[in-house]
PDB file of C-alpha atoms in Angstrom:
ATOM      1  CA  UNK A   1       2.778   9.567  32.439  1.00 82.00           C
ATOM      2  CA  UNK A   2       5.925  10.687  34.034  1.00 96.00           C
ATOM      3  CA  UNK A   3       8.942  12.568  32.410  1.00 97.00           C
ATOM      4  CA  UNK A   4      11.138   9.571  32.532  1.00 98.00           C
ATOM      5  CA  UNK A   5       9.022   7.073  31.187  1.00 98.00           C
ATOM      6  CA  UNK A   6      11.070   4.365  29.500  1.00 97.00           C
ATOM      7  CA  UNK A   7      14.304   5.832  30.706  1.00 98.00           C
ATOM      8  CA  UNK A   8      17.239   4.053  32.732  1.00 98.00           C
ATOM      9  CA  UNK A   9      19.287   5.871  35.108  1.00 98.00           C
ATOM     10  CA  UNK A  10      22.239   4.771  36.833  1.00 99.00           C
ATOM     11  CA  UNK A  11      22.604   6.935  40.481  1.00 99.00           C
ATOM     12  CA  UNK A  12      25.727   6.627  42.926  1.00 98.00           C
ATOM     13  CA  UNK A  13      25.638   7.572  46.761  1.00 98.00           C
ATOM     14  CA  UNK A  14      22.121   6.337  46.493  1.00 98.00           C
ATOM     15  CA  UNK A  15      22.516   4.548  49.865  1.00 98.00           C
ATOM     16  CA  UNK A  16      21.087   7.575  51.394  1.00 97.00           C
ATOM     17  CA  UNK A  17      20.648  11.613  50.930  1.00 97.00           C
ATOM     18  CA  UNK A  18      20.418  13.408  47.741  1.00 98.00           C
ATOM     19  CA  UNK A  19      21.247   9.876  45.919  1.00 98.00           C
ATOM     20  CA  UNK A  20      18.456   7.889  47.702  1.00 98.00           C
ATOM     21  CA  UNK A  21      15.985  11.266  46.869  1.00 98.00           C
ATOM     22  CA  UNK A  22      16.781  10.604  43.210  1.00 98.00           C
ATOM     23  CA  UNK A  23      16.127   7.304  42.654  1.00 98.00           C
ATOM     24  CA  UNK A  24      12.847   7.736  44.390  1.00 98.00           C
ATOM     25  CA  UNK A  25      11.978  10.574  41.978  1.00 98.00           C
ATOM     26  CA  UNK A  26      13.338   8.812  39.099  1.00 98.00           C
ATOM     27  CA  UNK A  27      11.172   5.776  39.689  1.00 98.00           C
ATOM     28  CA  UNK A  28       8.098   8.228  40.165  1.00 98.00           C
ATOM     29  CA  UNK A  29       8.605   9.926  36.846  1.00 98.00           C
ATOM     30  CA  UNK A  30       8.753   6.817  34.869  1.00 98.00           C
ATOM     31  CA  UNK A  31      12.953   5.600  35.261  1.00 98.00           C
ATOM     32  CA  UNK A  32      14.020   2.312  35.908  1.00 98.00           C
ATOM     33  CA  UNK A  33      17.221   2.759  38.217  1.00 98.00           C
ATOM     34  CA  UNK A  34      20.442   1.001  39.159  1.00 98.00           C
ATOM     35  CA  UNK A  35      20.685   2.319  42.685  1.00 98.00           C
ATOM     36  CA  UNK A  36      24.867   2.052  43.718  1.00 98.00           C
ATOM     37  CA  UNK A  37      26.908   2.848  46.753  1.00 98.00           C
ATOM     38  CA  UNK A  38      29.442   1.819  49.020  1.00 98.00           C
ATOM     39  CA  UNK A  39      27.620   1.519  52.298  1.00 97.00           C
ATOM     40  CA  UNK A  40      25.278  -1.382  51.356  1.00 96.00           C
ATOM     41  CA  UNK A  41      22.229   0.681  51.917  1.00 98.00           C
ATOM     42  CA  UNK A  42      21.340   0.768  48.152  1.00 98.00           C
ATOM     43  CA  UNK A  43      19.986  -2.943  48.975  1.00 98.00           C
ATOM     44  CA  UNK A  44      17.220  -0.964  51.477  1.00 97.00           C
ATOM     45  CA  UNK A  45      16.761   1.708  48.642  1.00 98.00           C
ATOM     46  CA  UNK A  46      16.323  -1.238  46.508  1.00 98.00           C
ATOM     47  CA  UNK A  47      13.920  -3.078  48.325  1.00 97.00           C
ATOM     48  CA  UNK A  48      11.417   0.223  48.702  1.00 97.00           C
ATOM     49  CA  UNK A  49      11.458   0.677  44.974  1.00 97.00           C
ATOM     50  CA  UNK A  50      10.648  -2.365  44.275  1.00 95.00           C
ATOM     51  CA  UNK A  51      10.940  -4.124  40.569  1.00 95.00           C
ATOM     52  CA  UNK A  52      12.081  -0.959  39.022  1.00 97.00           C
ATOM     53  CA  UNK A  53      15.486  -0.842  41.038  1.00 98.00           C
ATOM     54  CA  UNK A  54      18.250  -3.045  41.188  1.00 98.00           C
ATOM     55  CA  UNK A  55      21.104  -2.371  43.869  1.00 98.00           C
ATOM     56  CA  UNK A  56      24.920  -2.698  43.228  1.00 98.00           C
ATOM     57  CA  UNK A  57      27.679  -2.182  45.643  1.00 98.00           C
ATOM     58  CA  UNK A  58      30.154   0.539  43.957  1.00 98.00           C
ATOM     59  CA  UNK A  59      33.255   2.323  45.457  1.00 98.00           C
ATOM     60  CA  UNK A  60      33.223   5.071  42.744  1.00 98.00           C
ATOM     61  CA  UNK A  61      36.950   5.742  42.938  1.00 98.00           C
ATOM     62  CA  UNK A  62      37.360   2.003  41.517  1.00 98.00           C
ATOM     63  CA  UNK A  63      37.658   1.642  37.795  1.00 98.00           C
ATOM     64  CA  UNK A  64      36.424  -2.480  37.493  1.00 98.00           C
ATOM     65  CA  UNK A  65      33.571  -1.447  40.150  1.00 98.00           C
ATOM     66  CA  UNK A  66      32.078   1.383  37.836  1.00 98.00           C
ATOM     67  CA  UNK A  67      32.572  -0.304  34.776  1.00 98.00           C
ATOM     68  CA  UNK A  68      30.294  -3.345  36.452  1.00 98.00           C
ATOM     69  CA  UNK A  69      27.980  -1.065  37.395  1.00 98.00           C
ATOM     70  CA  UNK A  70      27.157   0.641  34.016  1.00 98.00           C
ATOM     71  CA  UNK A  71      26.940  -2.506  32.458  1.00 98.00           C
ATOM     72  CA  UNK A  72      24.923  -3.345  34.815  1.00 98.00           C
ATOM     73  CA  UNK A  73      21.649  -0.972  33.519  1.00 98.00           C
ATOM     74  CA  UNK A  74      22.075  -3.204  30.159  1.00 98.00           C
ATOM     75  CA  UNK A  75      22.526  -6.255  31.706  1.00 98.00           C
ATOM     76  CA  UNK A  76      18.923  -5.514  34.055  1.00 98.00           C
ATOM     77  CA  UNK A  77      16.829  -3.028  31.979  1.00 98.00           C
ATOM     78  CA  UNK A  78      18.256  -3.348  28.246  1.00 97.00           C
ATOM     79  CA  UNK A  79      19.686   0.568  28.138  1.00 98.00           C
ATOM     80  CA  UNK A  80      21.047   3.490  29.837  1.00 98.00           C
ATOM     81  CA  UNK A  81      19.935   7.140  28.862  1.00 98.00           C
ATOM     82  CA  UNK A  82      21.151   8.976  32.254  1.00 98.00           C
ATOM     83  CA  UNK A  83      24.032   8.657  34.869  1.00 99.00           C
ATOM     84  CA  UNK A  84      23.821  10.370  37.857  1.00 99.00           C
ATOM     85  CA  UNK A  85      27.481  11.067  39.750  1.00 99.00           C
ATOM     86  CA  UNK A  86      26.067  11.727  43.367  1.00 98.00           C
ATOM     87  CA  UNK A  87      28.542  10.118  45.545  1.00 98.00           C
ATOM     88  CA  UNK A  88      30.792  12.459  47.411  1.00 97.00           C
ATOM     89  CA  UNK A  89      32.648  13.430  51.055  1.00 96.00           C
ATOM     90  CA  UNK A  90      32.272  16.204  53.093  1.00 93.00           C
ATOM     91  CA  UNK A  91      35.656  16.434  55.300  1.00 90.00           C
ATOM     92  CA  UNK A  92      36.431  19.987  56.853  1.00 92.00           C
ATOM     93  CA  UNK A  93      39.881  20.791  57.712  1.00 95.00           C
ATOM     94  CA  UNK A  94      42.122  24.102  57.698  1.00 96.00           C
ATOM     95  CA  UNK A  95      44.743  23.689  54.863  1.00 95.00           C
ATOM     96  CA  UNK A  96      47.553  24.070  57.292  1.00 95.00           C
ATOM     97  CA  UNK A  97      46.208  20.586  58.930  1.00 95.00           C
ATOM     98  CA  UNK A  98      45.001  18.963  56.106  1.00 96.00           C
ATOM     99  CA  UNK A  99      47.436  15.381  55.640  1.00 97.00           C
ATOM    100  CA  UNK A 100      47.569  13.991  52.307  1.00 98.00           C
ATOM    101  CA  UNK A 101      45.665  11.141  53.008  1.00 97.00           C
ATOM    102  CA  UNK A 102      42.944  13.625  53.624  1.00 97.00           C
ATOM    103  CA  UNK A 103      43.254  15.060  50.159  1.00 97.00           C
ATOM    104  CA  UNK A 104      43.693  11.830  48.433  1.00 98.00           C
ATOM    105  CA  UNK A 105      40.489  10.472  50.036  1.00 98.00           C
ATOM    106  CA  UNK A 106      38.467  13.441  48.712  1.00 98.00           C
ATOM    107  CA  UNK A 107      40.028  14.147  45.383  1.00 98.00           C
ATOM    108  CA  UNK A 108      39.341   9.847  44.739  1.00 98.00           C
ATOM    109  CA  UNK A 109      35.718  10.004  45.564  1.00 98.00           C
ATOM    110  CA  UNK A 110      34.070  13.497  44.581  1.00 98.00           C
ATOM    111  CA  UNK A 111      36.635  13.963  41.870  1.00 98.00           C
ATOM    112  CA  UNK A 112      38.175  10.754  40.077  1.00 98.00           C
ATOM    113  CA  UNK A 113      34.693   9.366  40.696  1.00 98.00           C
ATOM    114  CA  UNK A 114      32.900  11.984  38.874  1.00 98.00           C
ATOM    115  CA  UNK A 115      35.338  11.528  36.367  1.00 98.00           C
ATOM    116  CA  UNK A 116      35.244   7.404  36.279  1.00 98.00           C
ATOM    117  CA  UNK A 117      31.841   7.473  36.150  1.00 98.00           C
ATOM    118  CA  UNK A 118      31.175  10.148  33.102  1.00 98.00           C
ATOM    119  CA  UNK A 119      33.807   8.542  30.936  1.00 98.00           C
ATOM    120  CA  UNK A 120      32.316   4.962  31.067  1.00 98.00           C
ATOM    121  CA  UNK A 121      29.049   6.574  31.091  1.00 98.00           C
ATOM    122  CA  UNK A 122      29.932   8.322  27.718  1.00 98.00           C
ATOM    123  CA  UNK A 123      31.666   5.184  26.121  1.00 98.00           C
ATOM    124  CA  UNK A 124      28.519   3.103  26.891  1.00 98.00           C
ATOM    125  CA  UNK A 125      26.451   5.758  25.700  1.00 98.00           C
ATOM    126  CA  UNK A 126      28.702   6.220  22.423  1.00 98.00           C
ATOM    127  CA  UNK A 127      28.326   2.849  21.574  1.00 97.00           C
ATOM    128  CA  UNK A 128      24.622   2.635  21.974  1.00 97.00           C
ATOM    129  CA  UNK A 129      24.438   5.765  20.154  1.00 97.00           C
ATOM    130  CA  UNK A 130      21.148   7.008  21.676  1.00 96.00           C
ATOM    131  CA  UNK A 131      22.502  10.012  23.432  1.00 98.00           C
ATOM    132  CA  UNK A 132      22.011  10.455  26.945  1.00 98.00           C
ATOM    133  CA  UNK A 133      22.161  12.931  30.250  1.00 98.00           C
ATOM    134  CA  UNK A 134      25.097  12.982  32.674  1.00 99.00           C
ATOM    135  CA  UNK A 135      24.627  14.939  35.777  1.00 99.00           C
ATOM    136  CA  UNK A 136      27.357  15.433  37.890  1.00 99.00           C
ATOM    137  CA  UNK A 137      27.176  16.805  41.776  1.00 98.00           C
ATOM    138  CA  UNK A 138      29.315  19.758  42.237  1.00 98.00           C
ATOM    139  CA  UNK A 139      28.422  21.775  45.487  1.00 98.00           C
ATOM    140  CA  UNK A 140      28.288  25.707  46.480  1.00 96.00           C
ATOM    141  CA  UNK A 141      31.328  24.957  47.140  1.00 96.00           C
ATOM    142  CA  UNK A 142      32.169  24.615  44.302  1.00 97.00           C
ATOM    143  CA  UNK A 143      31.387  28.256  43.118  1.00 96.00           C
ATOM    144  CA  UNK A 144      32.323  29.762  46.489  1.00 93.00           C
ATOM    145  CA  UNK A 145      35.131  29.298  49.200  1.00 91.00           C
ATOM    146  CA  UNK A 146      34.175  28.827  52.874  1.00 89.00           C
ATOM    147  CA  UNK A 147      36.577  27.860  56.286  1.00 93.00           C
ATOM    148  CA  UNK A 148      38.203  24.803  56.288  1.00 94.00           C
ATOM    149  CA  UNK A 149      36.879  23.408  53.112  1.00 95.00           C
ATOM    150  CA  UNK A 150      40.277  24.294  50.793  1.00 97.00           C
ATOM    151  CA  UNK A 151      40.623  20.511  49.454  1.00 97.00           C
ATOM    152  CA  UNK A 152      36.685  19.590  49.106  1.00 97.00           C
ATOM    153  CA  UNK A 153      35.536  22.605  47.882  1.00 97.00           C
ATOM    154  CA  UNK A 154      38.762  22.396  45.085  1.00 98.00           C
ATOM    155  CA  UNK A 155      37.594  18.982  44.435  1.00 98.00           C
ATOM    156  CA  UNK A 156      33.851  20.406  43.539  1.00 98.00           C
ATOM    157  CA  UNK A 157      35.190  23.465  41.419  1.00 98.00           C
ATOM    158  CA  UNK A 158      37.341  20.578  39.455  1.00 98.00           C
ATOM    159  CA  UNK A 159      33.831  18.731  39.226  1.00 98.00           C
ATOM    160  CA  UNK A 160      32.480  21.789  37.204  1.00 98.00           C
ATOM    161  CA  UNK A 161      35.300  22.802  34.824  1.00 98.00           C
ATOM    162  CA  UNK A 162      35.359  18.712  34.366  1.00 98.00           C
ATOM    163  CA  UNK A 163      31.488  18.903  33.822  1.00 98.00           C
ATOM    164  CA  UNK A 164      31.419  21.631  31.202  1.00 98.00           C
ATOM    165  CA  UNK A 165      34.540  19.720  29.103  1.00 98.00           C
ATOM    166  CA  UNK A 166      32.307  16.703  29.009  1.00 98.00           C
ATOM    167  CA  UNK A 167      29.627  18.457  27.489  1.00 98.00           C
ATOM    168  CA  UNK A 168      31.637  20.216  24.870  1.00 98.00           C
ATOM    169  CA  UNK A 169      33.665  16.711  24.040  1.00 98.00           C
ATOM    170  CA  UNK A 170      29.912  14.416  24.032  1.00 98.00           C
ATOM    171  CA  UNK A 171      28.215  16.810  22.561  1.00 98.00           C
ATOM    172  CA  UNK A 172      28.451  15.612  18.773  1.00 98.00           C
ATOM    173  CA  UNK A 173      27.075  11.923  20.154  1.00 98.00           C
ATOM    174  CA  UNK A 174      24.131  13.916  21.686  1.00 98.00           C
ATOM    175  CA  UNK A 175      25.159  13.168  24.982  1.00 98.00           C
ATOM    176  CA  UNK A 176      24.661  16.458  27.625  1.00 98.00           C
ATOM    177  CA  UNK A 177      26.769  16.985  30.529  1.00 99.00           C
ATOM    178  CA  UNK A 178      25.517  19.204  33.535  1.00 98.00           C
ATOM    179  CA  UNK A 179      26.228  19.851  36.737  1.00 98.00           C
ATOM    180  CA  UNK A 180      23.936  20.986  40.088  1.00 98.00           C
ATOM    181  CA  UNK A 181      25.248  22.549  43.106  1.00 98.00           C
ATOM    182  CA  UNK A 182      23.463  22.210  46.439  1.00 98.00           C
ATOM    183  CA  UNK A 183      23.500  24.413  48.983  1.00 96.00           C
ATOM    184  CA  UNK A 184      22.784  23.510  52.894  1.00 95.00           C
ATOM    185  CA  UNK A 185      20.775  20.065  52.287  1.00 97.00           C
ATOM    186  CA  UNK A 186      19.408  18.394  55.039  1.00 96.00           C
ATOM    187  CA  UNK A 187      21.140  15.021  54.896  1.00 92.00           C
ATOM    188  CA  UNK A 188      23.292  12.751  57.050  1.00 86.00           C
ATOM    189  CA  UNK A 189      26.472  14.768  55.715  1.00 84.00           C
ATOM    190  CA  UNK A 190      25.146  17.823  56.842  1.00 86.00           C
ATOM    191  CA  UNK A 191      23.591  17.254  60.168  1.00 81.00           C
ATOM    192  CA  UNK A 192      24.138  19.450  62.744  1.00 84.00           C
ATOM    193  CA  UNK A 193      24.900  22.035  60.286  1.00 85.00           C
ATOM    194  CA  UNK A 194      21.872  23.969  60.663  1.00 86.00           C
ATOM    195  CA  UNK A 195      23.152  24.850  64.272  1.00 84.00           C
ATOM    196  CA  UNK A 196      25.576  26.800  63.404  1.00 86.00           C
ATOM    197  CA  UNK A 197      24.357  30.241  64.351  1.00 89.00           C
ATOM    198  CA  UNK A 198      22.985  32.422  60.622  1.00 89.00           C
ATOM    199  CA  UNK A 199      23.904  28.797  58.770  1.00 91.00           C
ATOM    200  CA  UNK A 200      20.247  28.671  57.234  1.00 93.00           C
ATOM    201  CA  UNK A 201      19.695  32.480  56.943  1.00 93.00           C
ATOM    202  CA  UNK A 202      22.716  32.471  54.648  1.00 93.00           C
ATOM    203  CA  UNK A 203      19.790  31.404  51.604  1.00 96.00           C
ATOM    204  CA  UNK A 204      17.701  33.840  50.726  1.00 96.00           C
ATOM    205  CA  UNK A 205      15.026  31.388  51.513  1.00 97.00           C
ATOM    206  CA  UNK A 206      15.957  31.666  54.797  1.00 96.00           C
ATOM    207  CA  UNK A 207      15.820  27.400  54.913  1.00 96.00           C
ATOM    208  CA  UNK A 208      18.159  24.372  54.260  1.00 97.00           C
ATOM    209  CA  UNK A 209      17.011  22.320  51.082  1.00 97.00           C
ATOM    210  CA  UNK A 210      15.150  18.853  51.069  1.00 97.00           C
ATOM    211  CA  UNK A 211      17.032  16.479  49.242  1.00 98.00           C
ATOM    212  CA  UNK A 212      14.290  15.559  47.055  1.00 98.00           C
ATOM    213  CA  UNK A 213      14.227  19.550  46.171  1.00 98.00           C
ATOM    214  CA  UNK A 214      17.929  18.461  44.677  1.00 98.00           C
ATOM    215  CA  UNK A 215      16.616  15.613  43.171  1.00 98.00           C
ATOM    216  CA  UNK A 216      13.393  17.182  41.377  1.00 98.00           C
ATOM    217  CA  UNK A 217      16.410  19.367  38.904  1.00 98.00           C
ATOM    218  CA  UNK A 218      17.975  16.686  38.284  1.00 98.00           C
ATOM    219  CA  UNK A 219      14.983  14.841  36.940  1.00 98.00           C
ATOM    220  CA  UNK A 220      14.321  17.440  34.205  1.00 98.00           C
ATOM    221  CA  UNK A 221      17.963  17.714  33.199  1.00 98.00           C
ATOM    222  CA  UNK A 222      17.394  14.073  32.627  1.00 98.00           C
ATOM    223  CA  UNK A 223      14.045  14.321  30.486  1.00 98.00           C
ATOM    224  CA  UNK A 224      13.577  15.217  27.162  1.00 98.00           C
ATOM    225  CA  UNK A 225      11.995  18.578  28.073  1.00 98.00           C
ATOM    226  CA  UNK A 226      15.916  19.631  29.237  1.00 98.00           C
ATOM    227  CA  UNK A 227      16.839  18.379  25.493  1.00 98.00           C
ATOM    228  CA  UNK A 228      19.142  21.783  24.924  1.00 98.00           C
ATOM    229  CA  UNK A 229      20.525  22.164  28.392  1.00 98.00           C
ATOM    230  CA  UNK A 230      24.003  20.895  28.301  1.00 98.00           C
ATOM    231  CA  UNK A 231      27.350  22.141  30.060  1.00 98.00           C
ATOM    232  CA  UNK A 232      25.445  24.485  32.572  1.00 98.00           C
ATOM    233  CA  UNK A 233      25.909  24.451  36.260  1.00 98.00           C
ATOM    234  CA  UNK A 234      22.950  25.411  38.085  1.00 98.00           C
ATOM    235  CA  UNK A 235      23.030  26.617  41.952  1.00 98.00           C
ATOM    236  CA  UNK A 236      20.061  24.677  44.022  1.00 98.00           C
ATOM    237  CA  UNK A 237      21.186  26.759  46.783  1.00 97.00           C
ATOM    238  CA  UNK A 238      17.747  28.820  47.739  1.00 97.00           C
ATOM    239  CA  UNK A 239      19.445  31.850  46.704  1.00 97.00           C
ATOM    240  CA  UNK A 240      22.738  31.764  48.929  1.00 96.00           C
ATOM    241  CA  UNK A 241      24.931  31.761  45.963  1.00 95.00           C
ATOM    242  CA  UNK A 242      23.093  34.914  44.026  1.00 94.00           C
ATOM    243  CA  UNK A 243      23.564  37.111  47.667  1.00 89.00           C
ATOM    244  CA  UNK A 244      26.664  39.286  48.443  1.00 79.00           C
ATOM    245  CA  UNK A 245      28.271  38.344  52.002  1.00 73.00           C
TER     246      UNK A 245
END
């Protein structure tokens, strides 16, 4: 039996990376999964899972397209107990270059659609009144400021503060909020990274993370065995975030 037996999750950016590593987990533990993203590679995530996965195509910073794609995990599988806000941009650029398109375009995918998808998340789950799990991807940084990073890494801290006021607001409908924040992850988003000279030393793992490593947390903070974890932000980070510079 897995941890998420009978469950339904719904998972955005699962195209690929840390989204893609969920909804593989999730379907191993038991979940059936609506598997969203933009790209149209949540049809080829999809297809590997099989019967327990059905693929929508969701641009997260869309009200109408994340509305469809809650309803979506009654209309396939009859219920939805966890959403899953992966979905998010990695952009560098020094604040004195950074246009305001750049900032809208970040701000409207890791922030407004963290936001867009918790608050239809929480009505749907409100009106079911079973409860449910909301986990929301924040990053390091998130909790720490790097080079270059001013407007994502503001959008990730608002994912947190955002994060803990969901919990605190759902609470009563036993709904839990929570929020991880991955460190160097190998994905598509990241490659190259791992060049950069002390980049992977900076854990005190001395490694980059798997995305399925990412993936495994969020699993538990789904399950019933996470049943009084709610409004915490956990680091899945290999240590970076505990070590002084």
């Amino acid at each position: 039996m897995g941890m998420l037996d009978g469950k339904v999750a719904v998972i955005t950016g699962a195209g690929s990376g840390m989204g893609r590593a969920a909804a593989e987990v999730f379907v191993r533990e038991g979940a059936k999964v609506i598997v969203a993203d933009i790209s149209g590679a949540e049809s080829e995530t999809a297809m590997k899972l099989g019967g327990n996965a059905f693929a929508i195509p969701c641009d997260v910073s869309s009200e109408s397209d994340v509305e469809r794609m809650i309803q979506a995990a009654y209309d396939q599988f009859g219920r939805l107990d966890s959403v899953l806000n992966v979905a998010g941009l990695a952009s560098p650029a020094m604040l004195e270059d950074a246009s305001i398109e750049h900032f809208e375009q970040l701000m409207a995918v890791n922030l407004r659609g963290v936001f867009l998808g918790t608050k239809h998340a929480v009505l749907a789950m409100k009106r079911a009144g079973n409860g449910g799990s909301i986990i929301n991807w924040s990053s390091l940084g998130g909790l720490n400021a790097s080079m270059a990073t001013s407007v994502y890494c503001a959008t990730k801290a608002g994912v947190i503060s955002f994060t803990k006021s969901a919990a605190i607001e759902s609470g009563s409908a036993g709904i839990r909020a929570n929020c991880v924040c991955p460190g160097f992850i190998f994905t598509a988003m990241s490659a190259g990274g791992e060049k950069i000279p002390g980049m992977l030393e900076k854990a005190a793992l001395g490694r980059g993370g798997q995305p399925e490593e990412v993936a495994e947390v969020a699993a538990f903070l789904a399950s019933d065995r996470a049943s009084y974890v709610s409004g915490v932000v956990i680091p899945v980070d290999g240590g970076w975030s505990a070590k002084t510079p």
